Coordinates of C-alpha atoms in Angstrom, one line a residue:
X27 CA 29.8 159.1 53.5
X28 CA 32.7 156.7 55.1
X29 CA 35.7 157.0 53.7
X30 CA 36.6 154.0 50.7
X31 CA 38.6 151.4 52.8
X32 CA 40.5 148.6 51.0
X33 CA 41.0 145.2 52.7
X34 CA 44.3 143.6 52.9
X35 CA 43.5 140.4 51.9
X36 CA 45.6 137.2 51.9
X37 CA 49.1 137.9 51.3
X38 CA 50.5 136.2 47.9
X39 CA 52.5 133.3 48.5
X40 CA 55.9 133.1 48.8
X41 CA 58.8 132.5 51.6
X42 CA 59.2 133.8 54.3
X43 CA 62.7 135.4 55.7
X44 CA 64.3 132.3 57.4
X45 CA 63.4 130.5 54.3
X46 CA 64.2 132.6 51.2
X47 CA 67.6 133.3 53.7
X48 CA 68.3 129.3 53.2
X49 CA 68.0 129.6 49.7
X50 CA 70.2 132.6 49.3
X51 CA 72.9 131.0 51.0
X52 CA 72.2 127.6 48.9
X53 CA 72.6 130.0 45.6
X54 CA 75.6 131.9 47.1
X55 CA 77.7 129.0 48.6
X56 CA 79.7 127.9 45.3
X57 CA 82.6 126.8 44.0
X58 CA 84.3 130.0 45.1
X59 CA 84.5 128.3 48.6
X60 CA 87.0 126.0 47.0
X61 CA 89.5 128.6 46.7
X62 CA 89.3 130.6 49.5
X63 CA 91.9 128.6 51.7
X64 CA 94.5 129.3 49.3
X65 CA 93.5 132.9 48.9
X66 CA 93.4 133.3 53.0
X67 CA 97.2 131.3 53.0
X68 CA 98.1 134.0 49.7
X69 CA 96.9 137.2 52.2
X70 CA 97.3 135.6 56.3
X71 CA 94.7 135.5 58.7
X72 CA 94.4 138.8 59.4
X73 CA 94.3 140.8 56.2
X74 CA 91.6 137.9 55.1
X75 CA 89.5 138.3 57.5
X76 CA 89.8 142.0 57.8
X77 CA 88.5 141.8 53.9
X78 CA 86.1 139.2 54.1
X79 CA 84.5 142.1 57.1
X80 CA 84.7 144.6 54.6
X81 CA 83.0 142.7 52.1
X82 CA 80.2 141.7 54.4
X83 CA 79.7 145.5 55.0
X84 CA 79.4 146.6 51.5
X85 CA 77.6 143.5 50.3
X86 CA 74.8 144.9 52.8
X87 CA 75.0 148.4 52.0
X88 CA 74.4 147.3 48.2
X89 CA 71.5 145.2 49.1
X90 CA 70.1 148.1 50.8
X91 CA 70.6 150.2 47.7
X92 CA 69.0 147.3 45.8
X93 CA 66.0 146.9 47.5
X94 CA 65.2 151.0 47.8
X95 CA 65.8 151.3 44.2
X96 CA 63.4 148.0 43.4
X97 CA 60.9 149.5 45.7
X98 CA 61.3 152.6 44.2
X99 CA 60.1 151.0 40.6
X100 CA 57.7 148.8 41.8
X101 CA 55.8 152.0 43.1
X102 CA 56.4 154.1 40.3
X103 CA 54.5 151.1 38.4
X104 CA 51.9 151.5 40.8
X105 CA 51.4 155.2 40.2
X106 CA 51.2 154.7 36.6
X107 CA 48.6 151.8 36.9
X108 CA 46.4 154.2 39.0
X109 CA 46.5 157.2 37.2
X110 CA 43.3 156.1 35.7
X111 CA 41.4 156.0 38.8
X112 CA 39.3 157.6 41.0
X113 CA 40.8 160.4 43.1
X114 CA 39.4 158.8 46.2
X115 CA 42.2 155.9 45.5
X116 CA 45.3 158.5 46.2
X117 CA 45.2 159.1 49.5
X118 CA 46.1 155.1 49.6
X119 CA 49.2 154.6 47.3
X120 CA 51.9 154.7 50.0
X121 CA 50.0 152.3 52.1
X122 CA 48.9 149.8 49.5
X123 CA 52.2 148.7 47.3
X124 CA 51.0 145.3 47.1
X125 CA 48.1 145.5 45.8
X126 CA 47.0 145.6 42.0
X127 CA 44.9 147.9 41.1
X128 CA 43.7 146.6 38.1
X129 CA 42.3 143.8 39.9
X130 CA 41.9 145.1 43.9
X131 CA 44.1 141.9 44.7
X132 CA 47.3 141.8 46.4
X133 CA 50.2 142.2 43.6
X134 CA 51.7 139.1 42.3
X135 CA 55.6 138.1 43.4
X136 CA 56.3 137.9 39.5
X137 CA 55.3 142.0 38.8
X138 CA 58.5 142.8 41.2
X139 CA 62.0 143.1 39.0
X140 CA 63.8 139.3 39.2
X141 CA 67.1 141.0 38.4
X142 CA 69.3 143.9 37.5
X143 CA 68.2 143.9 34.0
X144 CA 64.7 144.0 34.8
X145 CA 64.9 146.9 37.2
X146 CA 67.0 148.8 34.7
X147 CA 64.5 148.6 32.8
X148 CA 61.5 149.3 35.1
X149 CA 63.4 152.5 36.1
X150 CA 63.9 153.7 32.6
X151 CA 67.0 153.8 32.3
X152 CA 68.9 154.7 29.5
X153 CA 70.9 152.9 26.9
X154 CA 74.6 153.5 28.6
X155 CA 73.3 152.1 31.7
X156 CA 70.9 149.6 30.2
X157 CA 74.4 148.4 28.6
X158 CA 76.5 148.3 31.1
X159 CA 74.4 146.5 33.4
X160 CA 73.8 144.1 30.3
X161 CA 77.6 143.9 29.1
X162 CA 78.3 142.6 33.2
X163 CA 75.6 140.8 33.9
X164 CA 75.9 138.4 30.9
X165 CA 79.6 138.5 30.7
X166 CA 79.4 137.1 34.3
X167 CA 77.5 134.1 33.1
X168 CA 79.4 133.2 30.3
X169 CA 82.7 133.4 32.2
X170 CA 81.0 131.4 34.8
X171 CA 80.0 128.3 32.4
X172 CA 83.5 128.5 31.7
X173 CA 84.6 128.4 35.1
X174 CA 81.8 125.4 35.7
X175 CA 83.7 123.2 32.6
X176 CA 86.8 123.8 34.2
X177 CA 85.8 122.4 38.0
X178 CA 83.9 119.4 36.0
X179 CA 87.0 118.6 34.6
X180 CA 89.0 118.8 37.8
X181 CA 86.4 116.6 39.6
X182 CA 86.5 113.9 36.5
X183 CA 90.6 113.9 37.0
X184 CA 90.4 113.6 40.9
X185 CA 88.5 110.9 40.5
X186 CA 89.2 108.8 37.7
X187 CA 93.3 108.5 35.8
X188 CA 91.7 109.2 32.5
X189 CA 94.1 107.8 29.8
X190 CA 95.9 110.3 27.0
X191 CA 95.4 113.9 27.2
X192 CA 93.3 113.7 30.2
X193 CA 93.0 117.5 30.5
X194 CA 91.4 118.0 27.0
X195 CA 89.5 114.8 27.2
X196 CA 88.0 115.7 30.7
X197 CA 87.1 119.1 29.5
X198 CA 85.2 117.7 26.3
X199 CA 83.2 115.1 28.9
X200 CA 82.2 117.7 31.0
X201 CA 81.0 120.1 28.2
X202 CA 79.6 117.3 26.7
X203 CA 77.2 116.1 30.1
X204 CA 76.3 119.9 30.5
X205 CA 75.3 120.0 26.8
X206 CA 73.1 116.4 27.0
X207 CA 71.6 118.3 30.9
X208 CA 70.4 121.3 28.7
X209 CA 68.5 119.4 26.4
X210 CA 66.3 118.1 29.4
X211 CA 62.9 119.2 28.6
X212 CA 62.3 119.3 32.7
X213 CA 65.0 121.4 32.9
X214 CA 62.9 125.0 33.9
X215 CA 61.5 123.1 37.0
X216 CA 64.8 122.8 38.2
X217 CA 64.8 125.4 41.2
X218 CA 65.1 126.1 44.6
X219 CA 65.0 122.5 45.6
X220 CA 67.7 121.8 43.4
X221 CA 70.1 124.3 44.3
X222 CA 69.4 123.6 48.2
X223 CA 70.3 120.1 47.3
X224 CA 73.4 121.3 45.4
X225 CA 74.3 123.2 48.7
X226 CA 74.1 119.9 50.9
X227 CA 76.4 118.4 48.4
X228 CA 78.7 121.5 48.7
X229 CA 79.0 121.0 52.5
X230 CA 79.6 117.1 52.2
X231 CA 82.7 117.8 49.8
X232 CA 84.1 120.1 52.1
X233 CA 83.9 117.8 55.1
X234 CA 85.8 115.3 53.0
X235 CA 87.9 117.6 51.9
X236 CA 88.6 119.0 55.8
X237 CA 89.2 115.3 56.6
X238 CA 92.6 115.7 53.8
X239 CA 93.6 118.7 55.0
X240 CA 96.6 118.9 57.8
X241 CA 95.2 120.7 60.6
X242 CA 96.3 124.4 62.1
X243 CA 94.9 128.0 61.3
X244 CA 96.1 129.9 57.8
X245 CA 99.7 132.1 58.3
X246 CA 98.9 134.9 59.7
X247 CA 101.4 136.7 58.0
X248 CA 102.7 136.3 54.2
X249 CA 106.2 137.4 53.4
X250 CA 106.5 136.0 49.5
X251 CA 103.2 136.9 48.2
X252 CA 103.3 138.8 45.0
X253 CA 101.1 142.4 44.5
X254 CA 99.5 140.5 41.4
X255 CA 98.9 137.6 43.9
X256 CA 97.4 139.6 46.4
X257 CA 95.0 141.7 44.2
X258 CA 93.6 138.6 42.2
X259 CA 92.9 136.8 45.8
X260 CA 90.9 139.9 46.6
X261 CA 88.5 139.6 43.8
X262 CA 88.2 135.9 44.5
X263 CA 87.3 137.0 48.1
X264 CA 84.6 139.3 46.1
X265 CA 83.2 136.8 43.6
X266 CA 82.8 133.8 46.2
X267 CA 80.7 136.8 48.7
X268 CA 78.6 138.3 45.5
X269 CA 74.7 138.6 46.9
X270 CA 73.1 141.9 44.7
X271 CA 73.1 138.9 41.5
X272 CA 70.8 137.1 43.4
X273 CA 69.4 139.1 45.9
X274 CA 66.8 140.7 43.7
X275 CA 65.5 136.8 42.6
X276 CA 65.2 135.9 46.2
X277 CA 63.3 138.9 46.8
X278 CA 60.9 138.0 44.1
X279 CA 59.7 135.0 45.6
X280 CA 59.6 136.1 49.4
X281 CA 56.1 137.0 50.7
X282 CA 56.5 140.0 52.3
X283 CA 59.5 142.0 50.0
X284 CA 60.2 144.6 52.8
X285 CA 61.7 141.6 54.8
X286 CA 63.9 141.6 51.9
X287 CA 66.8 143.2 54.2
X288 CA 66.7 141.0 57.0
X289 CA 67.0 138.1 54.8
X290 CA 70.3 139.8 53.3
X291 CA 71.1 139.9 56.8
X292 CA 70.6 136.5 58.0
X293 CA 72.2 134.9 54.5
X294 CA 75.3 136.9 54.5
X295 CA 76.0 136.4 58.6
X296 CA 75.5 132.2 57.9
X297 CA 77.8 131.9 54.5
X298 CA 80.4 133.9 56.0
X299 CA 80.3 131.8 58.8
X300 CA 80.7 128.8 56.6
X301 CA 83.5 130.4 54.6
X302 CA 85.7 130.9 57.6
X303 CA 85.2 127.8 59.4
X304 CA 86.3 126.0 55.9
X305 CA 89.3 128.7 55.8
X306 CA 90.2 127.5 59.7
X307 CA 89.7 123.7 59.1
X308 CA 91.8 123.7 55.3
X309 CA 95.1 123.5 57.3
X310 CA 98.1 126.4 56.6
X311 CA 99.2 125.0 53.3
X312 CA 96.0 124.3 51.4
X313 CA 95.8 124.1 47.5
X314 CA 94.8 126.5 45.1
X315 CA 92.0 124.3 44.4
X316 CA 90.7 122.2 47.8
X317 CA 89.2 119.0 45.9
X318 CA 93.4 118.5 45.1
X319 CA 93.6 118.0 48.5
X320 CA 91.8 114.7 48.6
X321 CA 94.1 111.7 46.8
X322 CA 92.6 109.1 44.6
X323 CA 90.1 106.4 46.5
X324 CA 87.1 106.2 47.4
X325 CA 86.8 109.7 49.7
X326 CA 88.3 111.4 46.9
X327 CA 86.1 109.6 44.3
X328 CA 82.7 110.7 46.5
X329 CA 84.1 114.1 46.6
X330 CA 84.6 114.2 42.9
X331 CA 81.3 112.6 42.1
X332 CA 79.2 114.9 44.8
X333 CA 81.4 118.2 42.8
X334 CA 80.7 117.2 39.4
X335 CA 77.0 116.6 39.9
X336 CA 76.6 119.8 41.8
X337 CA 78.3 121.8 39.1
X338 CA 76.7 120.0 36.3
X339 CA 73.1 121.1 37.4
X340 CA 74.6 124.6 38.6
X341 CA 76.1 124.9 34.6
X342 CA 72.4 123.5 33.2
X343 CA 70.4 126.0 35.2
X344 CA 72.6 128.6 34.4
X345 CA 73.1 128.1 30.5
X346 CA 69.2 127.7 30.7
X347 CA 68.5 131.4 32.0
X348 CA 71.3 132.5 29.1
X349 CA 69.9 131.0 26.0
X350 CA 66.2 131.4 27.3
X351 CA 67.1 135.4 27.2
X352 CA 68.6 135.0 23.8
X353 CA 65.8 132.9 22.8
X354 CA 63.5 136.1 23.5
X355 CA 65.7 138.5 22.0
X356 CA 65.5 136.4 18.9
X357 CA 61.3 137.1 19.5
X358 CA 60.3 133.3 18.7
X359 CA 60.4 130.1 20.5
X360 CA 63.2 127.9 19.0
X361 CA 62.5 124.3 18.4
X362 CA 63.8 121.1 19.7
X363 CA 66.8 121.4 17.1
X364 CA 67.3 125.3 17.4
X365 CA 67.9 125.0 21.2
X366 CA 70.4 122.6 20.7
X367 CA 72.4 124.2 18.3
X368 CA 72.1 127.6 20.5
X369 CA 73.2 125.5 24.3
X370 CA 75.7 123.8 21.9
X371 CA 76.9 127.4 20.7
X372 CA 77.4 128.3 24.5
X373 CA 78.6 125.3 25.5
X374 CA 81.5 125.6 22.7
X375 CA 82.6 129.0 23.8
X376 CA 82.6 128.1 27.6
X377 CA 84.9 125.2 26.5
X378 CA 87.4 128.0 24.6
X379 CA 87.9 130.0 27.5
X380 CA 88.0 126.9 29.5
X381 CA 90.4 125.2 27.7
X382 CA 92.8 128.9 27.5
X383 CA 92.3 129.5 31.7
X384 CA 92.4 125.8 32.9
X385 CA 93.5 126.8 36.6
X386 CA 90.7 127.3 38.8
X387 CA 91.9 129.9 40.8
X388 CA 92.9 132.0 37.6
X389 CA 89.6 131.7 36.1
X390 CA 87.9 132.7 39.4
X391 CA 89.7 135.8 39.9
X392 CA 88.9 137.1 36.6
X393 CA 85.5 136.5 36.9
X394 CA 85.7 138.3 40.3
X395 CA 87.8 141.4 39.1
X396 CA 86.1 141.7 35.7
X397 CA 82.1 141.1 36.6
X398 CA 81.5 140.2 40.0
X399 CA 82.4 144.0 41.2
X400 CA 80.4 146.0 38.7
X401 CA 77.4 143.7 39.5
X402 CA 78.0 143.2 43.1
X403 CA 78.7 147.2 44.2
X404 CA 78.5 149.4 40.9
X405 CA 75.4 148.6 39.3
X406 CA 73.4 149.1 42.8
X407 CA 74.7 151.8 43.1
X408 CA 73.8 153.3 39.7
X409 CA 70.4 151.6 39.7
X410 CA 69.7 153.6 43.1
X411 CA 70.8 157.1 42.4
X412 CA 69.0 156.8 38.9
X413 CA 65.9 155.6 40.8
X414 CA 66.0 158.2 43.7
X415 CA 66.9 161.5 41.2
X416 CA 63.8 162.6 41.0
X417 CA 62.3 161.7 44.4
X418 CA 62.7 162.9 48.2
X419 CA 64.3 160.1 49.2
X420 CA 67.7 160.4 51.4
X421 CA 70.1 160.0 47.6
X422 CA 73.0 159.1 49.6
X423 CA 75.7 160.7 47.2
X424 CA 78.5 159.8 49.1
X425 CA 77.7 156.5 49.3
X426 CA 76.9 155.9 45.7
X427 CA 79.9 157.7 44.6
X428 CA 82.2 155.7 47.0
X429 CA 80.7 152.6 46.3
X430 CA 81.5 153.0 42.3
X431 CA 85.2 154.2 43.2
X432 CA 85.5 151.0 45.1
X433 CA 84.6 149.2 42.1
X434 CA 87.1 150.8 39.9
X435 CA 90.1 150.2 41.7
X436 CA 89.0 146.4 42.4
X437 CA 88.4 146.1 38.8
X438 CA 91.7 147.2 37.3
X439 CA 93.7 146.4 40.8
X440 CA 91.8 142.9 40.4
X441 CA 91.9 142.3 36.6
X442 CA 95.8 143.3 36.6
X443 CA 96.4 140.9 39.2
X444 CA 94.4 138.4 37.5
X445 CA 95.8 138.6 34.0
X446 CA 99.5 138.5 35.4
X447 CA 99.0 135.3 37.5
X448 CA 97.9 133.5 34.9
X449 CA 100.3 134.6 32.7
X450 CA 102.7 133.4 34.7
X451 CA 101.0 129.8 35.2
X452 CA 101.2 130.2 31.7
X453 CA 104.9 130.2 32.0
X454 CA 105.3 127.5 34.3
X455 CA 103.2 125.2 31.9
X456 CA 105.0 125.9 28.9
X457 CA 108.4 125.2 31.0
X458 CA 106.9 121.9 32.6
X459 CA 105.2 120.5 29.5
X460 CA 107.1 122.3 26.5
X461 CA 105.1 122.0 23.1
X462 CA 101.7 122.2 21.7
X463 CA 100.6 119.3 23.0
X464 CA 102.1 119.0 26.6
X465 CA 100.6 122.9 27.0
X466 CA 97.1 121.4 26.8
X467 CA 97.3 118.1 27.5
X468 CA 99.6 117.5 31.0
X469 CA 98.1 119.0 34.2
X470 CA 98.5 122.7 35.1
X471 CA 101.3 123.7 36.8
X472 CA 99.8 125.8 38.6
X473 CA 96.3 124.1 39.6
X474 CA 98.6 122.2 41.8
X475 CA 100.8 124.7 43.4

């Protein structure tokens, strides 16, 4: 009797890892980019790029603990499905991960984890992890609506002299365009096309912004830089280089997931290339935020107009994976009038924290010390050595453990940072523009220092 052979049959469809690299760098390249000029003029050439290297190498050594832990569920869902089998089907479980064995088909793209929630969950882990990884991942997206309202806003000022308290009116226009964008009942087939679209609009606002900018390399060294400076340019370093959120979504849709790591490679080598050639072109004395650097006029109005409609569809797209979660937590599809009153819930508290961290660069740096760090090197880390306990896989104990130590001192280093900075453009505000009104209302102090 031969021994049962299975075919291979077609491979599911998907990208390949050229392509799904594209569309992580489309997802990746931001609005952090706008701020890393004035980071790289807050640290000098040398210390910023000596970071942005370290970044690159722990960004891939997460991925790598990413992907092993995500191949680690998907074939302890495999063993389970097959269980119920014959015991001629064993001897082929290692060899045949993407196939379904319910069906004898190759495994759909959709049964692999899309994010870190997901493959917390597919590795059974428990509730302190499960809410952790919850408590970041979430966080991150509400601070980043926030963040979104607040670049809206910019753009709208940049381009247009908006009469009476132009800082709270902008901020109200822009919440209120990302609201009226939610309600789109298209809005789920906004995808991969849409954010490599958003990415071409990125790179034709930095050209124009380059164009603004007096030429010459950052200072290569800093003598007045603050410590509080310093640690909240780090974790703006570390929020605008962020791949594990995404990584695992891209991976989803590739073809072949074990190609997963070259595509990590390959998208992480091309934005970091991006991000210092903006850095080198921004001139030494660059803004905090880089769309300041382009006056009123036509340049800066295309600018403005190319940011705002970027980061109105990045805001819609990523409200819409937010409410659609809660939506299934609540275990019923809302209607037409529930979903607006939820997106116009969201959209109320990303104006709050909006409208209390204003400055770009503060907002950003938060974000970075507070969520980027636990998602980007913690939560990888915690999602591997819980998926490799019980297995003969290489653990890699050090590495886990150094990886989480990292992300504590970023985090409080980071946060500290971040919190005093803006306290103290806080303080420059309320000296510029004393009063209630001239607090909220006149432009940032420090958004333009």
């Amino acid at each position: 009797m031969q021994p049962m052979e299975l075919d291979d049959g077609p491979q599911p469809e998907g990208y390949g890892a050229g392509r799904a690299a594209t569309i992580l760098v489309a997802e990746c390249v931001g609005t952090g980019v706008l701020a890393l000029p004035y980071v790289a003029s807050v640290l000098g050439t040398g210390p910023f790029l000596l970071f942005v290297a370290v970044q690159v190498a722990l960004n891939l050594y997460a991925g790598e603990l990413l992907a092993t832990a995500a191949e680690m569920s998907e074939r302890r869902t495999n063993y389970e499905a097959c269980r119920s089998t014959t015991s001629a089907l064993w001897d082929f479980v290692d060899d045949t991960d993407n196939i379904d064995w319910d069906t004898g088909e190759p495994k759909s793209p959709t049964t692999r984890p899309r994010d870190m929630l997901e493959l917390a969950q597919g590795l059974d882990a428990g509730r302190p992890l499960r809410a952790l990884v919850a408590s970041a991942w979430y966080g991150n997206l509400v601070l980043i609506l926030a963040q979104y309202l607040v670049v809206m806003a910019r753009s709208l000022r940049v381009a247009f002299p908006l009469p009476g308290c132009a800082v709270v009116v902008s901020l109200l226009i822009a919440a209120l365009t990302a609201w009226l964008i939610a309600q789109l009942p298209t809005l789920d087939a906004l995808g991969k096309g849409a954010a490599q679209l958003s990415f071409a609009s990125v790179v034709a606002i930095l050209a124009i912004c380059a164009k603004h900018t007096p030429t010459g390399p950052p200072p290569v060294v800093v003598e007045d830089a603050s410590a509080a400076a310093v640690a909240a340019s780090l974790t703006t370093v570390t929020f605008a280089m962020i791949t594990s959120k995404l990584f695992l979504n891209v991976r989803r849709e590739m073809r072949d997931p074990r190609e997963a790591r070259k595509t990590l490679r390959y998208g992480i080598a091309a934005f970091t290339c991006v991000y210092v050639v903006v850095v080198f072109l921004s001139g030494p004395e660059p803004p905090r935020f880089l769309l300041d650097a382009v006056h009123h006029g036509t340049d800066g109005r295309i600018a403005a107009g190319l940011l705002f409609a970027h980061v109105a569809v990045s805001y819609a797209i990523n409200q819409n994976v937010l409410a659609r979660t809660l939506e299934r937590y609540l275990g019923h599809a809302l209607s037409r009038r529930g979903w607006a009153l939820m997106t116009a819930a969201l959209t109320l508290s990303s104006l709050l924290i909006a409208v209390l961290v204003p400055v770009f660069s503060d907002l950003v740096s938060i974000i970075g010390a507070l969520t980027s760090g636990p998602l980007g090197f913690a939560m990888p880390a915690l999602l591997f050595d819980l998926a490799t306990r019980d297995s003969d896989v290489k653990r890699r104990r050090k590495g886990v453990v150094s990886l989480v130590l990292f992300t504590v001192v970023l985090t409080i280093a980071g946060t500290t940072g971040a919190i005093v900075r803006t306290v103290k453009d806080w303080e420059a505000q309320e000296r510029s523009a004393p009063g209630v009104r001239g607090f909220f209302c006149a432009e940032q102090a420090g958004s333009m220092s």
